[in-house]
XYZ file of C-alpha atoms in Angstrom:
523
model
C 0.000 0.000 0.000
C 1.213 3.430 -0.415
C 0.373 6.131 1.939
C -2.254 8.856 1.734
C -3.252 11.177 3.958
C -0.284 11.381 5.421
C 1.294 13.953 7.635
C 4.456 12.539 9.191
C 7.372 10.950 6.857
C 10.532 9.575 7.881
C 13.371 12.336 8.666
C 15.780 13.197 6.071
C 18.377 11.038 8.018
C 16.474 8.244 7.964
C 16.011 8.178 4.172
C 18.625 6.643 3.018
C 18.370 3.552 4.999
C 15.132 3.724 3.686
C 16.282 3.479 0.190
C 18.059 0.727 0.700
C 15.572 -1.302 2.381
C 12.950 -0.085 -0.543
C 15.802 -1.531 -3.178
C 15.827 -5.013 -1.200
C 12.143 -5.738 -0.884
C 11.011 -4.571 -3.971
C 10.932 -7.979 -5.526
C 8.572 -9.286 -2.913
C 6.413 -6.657 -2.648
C 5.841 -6.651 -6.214
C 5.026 -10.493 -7.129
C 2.798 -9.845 -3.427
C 0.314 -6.947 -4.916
C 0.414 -8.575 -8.389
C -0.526 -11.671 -7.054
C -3.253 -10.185 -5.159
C -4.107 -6.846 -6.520
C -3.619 -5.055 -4.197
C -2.556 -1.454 -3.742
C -2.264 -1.118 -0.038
C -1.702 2.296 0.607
C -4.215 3.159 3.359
C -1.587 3.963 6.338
C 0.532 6.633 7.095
C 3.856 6.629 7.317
C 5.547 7.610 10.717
C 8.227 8.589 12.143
C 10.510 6.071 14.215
C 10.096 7.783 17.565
C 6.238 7.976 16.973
C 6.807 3.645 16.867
C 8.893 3.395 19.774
C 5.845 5.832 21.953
C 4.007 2.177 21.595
C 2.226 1.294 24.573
C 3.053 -2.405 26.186
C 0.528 -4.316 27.934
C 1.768 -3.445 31.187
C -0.270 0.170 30.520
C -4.001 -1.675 30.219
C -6.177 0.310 31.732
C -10.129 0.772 31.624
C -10.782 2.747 28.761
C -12.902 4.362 26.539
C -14.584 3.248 22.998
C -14.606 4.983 20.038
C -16.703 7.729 17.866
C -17.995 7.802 14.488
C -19.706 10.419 12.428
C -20.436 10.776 9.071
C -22.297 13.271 6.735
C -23.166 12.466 3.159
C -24.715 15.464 0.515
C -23.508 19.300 3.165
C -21.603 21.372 1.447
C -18.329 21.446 3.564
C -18.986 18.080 4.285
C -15.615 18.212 7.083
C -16.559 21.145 8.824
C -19.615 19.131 9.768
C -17.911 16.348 10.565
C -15.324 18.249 12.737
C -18.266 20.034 14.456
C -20.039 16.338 15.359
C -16.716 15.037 16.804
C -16.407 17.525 19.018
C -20.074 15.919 20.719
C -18.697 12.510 20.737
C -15.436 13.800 22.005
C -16.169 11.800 25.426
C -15.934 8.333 23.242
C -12.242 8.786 22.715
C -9.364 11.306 23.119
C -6.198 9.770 21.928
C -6.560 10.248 18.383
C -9.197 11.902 15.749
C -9.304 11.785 11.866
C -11.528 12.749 9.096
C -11.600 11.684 5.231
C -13.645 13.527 2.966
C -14.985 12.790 -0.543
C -15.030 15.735 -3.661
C -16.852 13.271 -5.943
C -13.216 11.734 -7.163
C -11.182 11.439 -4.416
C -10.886 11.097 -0.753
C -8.522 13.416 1.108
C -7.527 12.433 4.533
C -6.186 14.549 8.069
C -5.644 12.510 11.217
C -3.329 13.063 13.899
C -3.114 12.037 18.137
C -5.441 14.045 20.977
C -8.209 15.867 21.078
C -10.493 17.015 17.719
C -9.546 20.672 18.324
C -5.821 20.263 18.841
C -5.630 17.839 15.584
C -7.785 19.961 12.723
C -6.807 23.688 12.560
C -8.613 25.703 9.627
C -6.040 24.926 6.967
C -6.895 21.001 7.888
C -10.465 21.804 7.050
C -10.145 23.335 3.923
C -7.934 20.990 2.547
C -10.549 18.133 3.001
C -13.462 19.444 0.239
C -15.720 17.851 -0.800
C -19.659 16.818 0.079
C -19.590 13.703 1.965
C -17.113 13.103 4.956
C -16.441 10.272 7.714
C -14.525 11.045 11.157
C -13.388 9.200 13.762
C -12.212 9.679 17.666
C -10.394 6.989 19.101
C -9.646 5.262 22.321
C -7.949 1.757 21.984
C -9.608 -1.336 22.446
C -7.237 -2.774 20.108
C -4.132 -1.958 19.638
C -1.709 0.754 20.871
C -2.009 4.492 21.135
C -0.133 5.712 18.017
C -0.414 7.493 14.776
C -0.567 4.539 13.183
C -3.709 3.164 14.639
C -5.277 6.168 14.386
C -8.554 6.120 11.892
C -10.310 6.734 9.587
C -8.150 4.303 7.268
C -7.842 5.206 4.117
C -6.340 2.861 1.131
C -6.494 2.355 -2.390
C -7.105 -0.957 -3.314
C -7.799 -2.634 -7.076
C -11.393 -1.567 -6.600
C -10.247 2.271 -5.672
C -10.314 4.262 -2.502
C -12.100 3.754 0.480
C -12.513 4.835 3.955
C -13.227 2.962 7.113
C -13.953 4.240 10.715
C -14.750 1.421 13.264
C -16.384 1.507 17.121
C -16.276 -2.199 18.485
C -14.118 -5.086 18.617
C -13.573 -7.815 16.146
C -12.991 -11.218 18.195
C -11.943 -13.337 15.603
C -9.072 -10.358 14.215
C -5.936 -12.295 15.397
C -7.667 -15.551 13.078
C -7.810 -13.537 10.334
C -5.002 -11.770 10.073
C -2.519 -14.878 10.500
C -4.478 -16.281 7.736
C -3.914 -13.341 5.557
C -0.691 -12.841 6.368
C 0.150 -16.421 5.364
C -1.196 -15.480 1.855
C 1.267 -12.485 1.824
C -0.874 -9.730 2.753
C 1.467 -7.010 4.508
C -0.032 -5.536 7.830
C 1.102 -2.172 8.811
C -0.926 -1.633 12.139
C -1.999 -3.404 14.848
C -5.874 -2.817 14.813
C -8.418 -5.249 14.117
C -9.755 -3.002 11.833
C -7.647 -3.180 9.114
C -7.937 -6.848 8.837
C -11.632 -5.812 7.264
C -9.720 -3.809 4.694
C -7.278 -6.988 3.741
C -10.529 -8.882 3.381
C -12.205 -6.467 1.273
C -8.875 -6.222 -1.339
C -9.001 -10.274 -2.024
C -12.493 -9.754 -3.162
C -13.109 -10.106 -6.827
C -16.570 -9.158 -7.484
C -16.981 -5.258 -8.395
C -19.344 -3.015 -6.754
C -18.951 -1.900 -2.832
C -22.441 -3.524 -1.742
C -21.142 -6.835 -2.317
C -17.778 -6.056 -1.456
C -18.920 -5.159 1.849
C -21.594 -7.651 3.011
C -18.942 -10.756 1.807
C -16.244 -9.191 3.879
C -18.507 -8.529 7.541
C -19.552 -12.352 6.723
C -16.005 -13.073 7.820
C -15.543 -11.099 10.888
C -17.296 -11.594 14.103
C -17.695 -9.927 17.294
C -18.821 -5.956 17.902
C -18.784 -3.266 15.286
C -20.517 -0.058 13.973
C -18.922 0.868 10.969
C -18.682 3.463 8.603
C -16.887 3.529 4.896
C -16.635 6.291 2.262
C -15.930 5.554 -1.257
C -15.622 8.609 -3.737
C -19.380 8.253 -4.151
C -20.797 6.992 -1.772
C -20.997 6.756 2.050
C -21.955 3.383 3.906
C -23.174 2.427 7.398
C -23.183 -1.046 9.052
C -23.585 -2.908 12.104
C -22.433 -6.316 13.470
C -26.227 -9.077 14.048
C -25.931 -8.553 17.767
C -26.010 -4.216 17.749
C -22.688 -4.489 20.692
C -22.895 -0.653 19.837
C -25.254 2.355 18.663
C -25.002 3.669 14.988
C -28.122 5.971 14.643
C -28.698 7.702 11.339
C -30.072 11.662 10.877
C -30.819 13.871 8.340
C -29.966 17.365 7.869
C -32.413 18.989 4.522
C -30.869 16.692 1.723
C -27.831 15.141 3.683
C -27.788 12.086 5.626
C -25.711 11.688 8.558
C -24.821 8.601 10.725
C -23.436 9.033 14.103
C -22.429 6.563 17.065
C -24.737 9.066 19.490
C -27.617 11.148 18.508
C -26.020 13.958 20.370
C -24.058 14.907 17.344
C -27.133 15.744 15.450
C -28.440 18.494 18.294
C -25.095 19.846 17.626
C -25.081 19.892 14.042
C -28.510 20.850 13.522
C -29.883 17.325 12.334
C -32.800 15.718 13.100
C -32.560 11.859 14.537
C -34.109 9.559 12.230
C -33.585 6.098 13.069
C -31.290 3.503 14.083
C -28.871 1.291 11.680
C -30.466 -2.557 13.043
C -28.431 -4.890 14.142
C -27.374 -6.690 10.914
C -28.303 -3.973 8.904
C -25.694 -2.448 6.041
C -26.866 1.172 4.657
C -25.692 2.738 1.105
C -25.957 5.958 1.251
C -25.500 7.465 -2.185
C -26.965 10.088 -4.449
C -29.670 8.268 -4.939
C -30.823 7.586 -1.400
C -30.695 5.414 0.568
C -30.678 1.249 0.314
C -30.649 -1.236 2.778
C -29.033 -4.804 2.981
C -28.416 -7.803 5.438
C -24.890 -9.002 6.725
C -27.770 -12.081 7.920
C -30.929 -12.126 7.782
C -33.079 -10.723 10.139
C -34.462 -13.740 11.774
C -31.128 -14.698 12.721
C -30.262 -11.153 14.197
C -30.039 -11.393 18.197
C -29.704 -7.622 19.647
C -26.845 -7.735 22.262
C -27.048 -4.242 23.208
C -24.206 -3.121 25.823
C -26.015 -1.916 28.715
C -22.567 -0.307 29.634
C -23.953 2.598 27.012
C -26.378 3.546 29.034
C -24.794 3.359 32.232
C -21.493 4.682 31.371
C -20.159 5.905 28.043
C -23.119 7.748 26.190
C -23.693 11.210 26.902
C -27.167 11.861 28.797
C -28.572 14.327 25.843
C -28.694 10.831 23.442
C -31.215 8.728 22.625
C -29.499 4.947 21.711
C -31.290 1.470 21.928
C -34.779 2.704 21.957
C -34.076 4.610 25.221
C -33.193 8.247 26.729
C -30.086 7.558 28.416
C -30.887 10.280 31.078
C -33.877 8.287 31.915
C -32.615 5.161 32.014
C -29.971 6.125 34.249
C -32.227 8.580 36.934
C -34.573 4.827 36.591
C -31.580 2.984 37.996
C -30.874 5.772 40.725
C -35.012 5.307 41.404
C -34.078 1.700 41.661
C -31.192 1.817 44.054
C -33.024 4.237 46.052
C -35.966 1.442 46.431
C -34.011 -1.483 46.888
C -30.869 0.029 48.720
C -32.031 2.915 51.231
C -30.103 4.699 53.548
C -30.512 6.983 55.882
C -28.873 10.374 54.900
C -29.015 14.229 54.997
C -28.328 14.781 51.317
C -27.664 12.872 48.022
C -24.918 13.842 45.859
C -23.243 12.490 42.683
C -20.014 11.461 41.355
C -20.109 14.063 38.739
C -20.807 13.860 35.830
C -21.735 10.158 35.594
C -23.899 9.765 38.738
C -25.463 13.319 37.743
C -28.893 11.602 36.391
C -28.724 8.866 39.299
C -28.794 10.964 41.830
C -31.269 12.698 40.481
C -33.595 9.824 40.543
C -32.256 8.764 44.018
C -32.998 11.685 45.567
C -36.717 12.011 43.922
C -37.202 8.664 45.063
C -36.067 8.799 48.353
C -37.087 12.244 48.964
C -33.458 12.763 50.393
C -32.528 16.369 48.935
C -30.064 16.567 46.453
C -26.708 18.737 47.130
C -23.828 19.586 44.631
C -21.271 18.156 46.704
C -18.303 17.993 44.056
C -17.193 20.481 41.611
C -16.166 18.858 38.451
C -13.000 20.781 36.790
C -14.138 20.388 32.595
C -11.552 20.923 31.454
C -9.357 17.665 32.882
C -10.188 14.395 30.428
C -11.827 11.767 32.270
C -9.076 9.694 34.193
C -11.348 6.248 33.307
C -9.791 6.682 29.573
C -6.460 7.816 30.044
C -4.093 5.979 28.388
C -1.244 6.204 31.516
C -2.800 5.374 34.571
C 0.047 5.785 36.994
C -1.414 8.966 38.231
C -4.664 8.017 38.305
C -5.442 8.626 42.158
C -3.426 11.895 42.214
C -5.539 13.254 39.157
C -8.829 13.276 41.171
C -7.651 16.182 42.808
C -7.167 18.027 39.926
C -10.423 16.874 38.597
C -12.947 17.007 41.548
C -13.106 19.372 44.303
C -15.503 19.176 47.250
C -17.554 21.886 48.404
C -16.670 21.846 52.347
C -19.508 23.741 53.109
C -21.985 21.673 52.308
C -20.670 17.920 53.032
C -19.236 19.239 56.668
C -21.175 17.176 59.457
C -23.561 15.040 56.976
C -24.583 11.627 56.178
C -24.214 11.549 52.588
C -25.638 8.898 49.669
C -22.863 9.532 47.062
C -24.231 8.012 43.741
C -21.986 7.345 40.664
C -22.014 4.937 37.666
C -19.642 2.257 38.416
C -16.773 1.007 40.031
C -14.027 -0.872 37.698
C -10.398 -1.056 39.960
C -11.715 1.166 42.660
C -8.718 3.517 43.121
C -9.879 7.190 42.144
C -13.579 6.038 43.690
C -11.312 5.703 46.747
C -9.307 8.833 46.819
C -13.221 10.610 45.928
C -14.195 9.004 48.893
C -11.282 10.229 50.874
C -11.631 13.433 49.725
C -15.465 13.417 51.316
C -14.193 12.268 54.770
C -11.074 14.589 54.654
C -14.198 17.554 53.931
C -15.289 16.407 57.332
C -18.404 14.207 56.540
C -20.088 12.678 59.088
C -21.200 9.090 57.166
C -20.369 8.138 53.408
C -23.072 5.477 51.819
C -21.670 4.939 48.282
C -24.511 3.895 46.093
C -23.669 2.415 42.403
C -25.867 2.188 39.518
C -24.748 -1.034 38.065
C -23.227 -4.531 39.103
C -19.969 -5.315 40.314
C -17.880 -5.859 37.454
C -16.470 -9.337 37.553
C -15.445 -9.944 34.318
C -13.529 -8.867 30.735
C -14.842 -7.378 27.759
C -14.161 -8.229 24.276
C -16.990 -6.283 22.354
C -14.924 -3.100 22.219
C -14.343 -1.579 25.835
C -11.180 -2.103 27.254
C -11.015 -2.747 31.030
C -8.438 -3.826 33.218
C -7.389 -7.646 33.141
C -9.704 -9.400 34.877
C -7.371 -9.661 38.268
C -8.034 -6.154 38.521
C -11.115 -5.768 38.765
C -11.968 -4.833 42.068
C -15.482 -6.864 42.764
C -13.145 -10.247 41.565
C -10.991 -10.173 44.565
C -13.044 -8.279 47.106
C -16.448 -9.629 48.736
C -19.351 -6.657 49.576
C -17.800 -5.678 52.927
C -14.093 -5.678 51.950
C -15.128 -3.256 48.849
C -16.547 -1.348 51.835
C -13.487 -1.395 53.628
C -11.335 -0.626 50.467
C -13.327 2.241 49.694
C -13.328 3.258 53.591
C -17.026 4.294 53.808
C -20.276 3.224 56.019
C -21.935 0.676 53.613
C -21.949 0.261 50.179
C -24.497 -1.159 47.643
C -24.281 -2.464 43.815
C -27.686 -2.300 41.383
C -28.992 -6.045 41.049
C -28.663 -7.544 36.994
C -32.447 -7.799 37.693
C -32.776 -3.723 38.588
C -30.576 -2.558 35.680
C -32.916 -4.394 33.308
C -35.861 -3.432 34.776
C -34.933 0.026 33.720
C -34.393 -0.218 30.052
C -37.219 -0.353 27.569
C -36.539 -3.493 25.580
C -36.788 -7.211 26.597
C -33.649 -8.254 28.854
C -32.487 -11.253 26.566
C -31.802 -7.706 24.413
C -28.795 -6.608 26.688
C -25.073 -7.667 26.816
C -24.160 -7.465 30.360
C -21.216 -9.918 30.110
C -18.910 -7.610 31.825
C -21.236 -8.461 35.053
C -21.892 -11.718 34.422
C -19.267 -13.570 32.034
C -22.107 -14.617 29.552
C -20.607 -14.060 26.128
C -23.171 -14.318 23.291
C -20.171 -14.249 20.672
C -17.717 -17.012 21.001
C -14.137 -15.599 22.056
C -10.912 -16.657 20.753
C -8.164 -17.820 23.435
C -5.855 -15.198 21.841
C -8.405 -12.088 22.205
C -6.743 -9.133 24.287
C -6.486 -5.658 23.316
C -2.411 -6.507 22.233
C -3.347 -9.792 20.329
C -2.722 -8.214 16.796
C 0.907 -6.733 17.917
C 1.448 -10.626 19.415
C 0.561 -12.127 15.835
């Protein structure tokens, strides 16, 4: 593949050596693409010391997911794009990228952190065009580098295309040993691109069919998006692991991971892509097709969007996620009272949990925490070895208020435990009287391998701690965990409709042995 899109190259210095290594491999790479026809040119190339910033496994941490966006028919196609990124900035904030489409060619600007330190105004103009895909990332797979950054971008024997991914692929590490066996040359470690290898040995023409023979292959969690030079396409994996809605804006359609990034660009929500469901998006219209058929489509919807990573303004899986989540805090308060001056929340995920708590209790609700917005959320940092210290910077505690009072703290969920301990610390150094930690969800006991990246499983805290030693390693007066039963009870759809394997271990999708967040960098 050569390179497009690219905005690091190696350093004069580097060059030669370069050259010489070009001169040497030449032969193979040649007989390779003829053999397959492939021009593999999606990724950029980097700079050496951008390879050696790769992260080991030692740096797992829980993270974040990933956000997609896409906008097919606006004039300045980007600017929209780079506008709806910024309202799915919370899904990721290690890398962001955006191709665009003039009609004849995509045009591609990623780079690593937020959207508004990566696109300046020179970025934006330079990506014209009416139709546009972006991208913010967290890993689930793979390291944090330039490299793994998306939207990827290649031209293959077909053309150019785009792809921007949000989910996991289980069976990645299968697939890319088998492709690599047939000579296909990987150059980064995400799961993603093994979709792309797949797509460049197909031989029939035409994306549609391109596309539904290559997600046949994969399996496991993933909203996608891709962008050909005409045409923009949206699909999502039989089980729905993770929201794609689509909008529409006068003539242009949009598809986003959150509906939040239409209030923001001034679309309207229309509906959600199904589970199973590919979308072509073209001049035309729009045109639907199956990656299965629909009978054989099981929604598997992570209830770990509502309770943790969408924002509370969107509307995924048939539900407000507001009111799912001031339901749970209605549902702790019912089935795990306490008796208390005030209720406070973990800001900002216990915000709408507290809410309900304290309507349901009739317990008054108190801002008991200042949240500093403009610290990233230490749950999806990538280096975690000042976690603890950072809640300081992040969360203050109004003295005033907590001084002398039994509080019910609420907040979403507890993964390792360490920065809910230092917030709790930070309450009893305040000078409250009693802490009751309330938390909207189950313990976590186990992994996740449809596209959120928590700690390895011996880290989780509710796998080597029993109700009253969380209570002790958290140092407050009792604690309490939602039921499975009570977080279902608060969603709208049927409970065989939720993923909740983190809590439970029950994975719908068969695992390989060799799935961690590193397998593709151990292949």
């Amino acid at each position: 593949m050569r390179p497009v899109g690219s905005r690091k190259c190696l350093s004069p210095i580097h060059a030669p050596l370069a050259g010489t290594l070009l001169l040497a491999v030449t032969p193979f790479i040649f007989l390779t693409l003829v053999a397959y026809r492939i021009k593999f040119c999606a990724l950029p190339l980097i700079s050496p010391h951008l390879n050696a910033q790769r992260a080991g496994p030692g740096n797992v941490d829980a993270k974040e997911k990933c956000g997609l966006y896409g906008i097919f028919g606006a004039v300045d196609a980007a600017r929209h794009v780079y506008q709806g990124l910024f309202a799915l900035q919370h899904r990721g904030q290690e890398s962001a990228g955006i191709v665009s489409s003039d009609g004849t060619t995509l045009h591609s600007r990623k780079g690593m952190g937020l959207v508004g330190e990566v696109f300046h105004e020179a970025d934006l103009k330079a990506l014209t065009g009416q139709s546009a895909v972006g991208h913010v990332r967290y890993s689930t797979t793979g390291s944090s580098n330039i490299n793994n950054a998306q939207p990827f971008l290649i031209t293959y024997s077909h053309g150019q295309i785009a792809i921007a991914h949000n989910g996991n692929l289980v069976n990645a590490a299968a697939l890319r040993r088998e492709y690599e066996s047939q000579g296909s040359i990987f150059q980064t470690t995400m799961d993603t691109e093994v979709i792309l290898h797949i797509l460049a040995k197909i031989s029939r023409k035409g994306a549609s069919g391109q596309i539904e023979q290559a997600l046949s292959r994969v399996r496991g969690a993933y909203s996608l998006l891709f962008l050909t030079p005409t045409g923009m396409v949206a699909a999502r994996d039989p089980n729905g692991f993770r929201p794609l809605c689509i909008g529409r804006m006068g003539n242009a359609w949009m598809v986003a991971s959150e509906t939040c990034a239409f209030d923001l660009t001034g679309g309207t929500f229309v509906r959600e892509v199904a589970p199973g469901e590919i979308v072509y998006i073209s001049n035309t219209g729009l045109r639907s097709s199956r990656i299965v058929p629909e009978a054989e489509s099981k929604p598997h919807y992570c209830i770990f969007e509502h309770i943790y990573f969408a924002r509370p303004d969107s509307f995924i899986f048939g539900d407000s996620v507001h009111m799912v989540r001031k339901r749970l805090g209605e549902r702790l308060a019912h089935d795990a009272p306490a008796d208390a001056d005030m209720v406070i929340s973990i800001p900002e995920g216990g915000n709408s949990a507290a809410l309900g708590f304290s309507h349901a209790s009739g317990i008054p609700l108190e801002t008991g925490f200042i949240y500093n917005r403009y610290v990233g959320r230490t749950f999806i940092k990538p280096d975690a070895s000042d976690r603890a210290a950072s809640v300081k910077v992040k969360l203050n505690v109004v003295k005033e208020v907590v001084r002398g009072k039994r509080l019910i703290v609420v907040d979403d969920s507890v993964v390792r435990g360490t920065t809910c301990r230092a917030k709790m610390a930070l309450l009893r150094e305040a000078g409250a009287k009693e802490v009751h930690f309330r938390i909207t969800c189950p313990p976590h006991r186990h992994a996740c391998y449809y596209g959120i990246d928590f700690p390895q499983r011996s880290q989780l805290l509710a796998v080597n701690h029993d109700i009253d030693s969380i209570r002790e390693f958290l140092k407050v007066d009792s604690v309490a965990y939602q039921t499975l039963d009570g977080m279902l009870a608060c969603v709208s759809n049927p409970p065989e409709h939720y993923c909740h394997a983190c809590f439970t271990g029950d994975y719908i999708v068969p695992v390989d042995k060799d799935t961690d967040k590193f397998a593709m960098e151990k292949v």
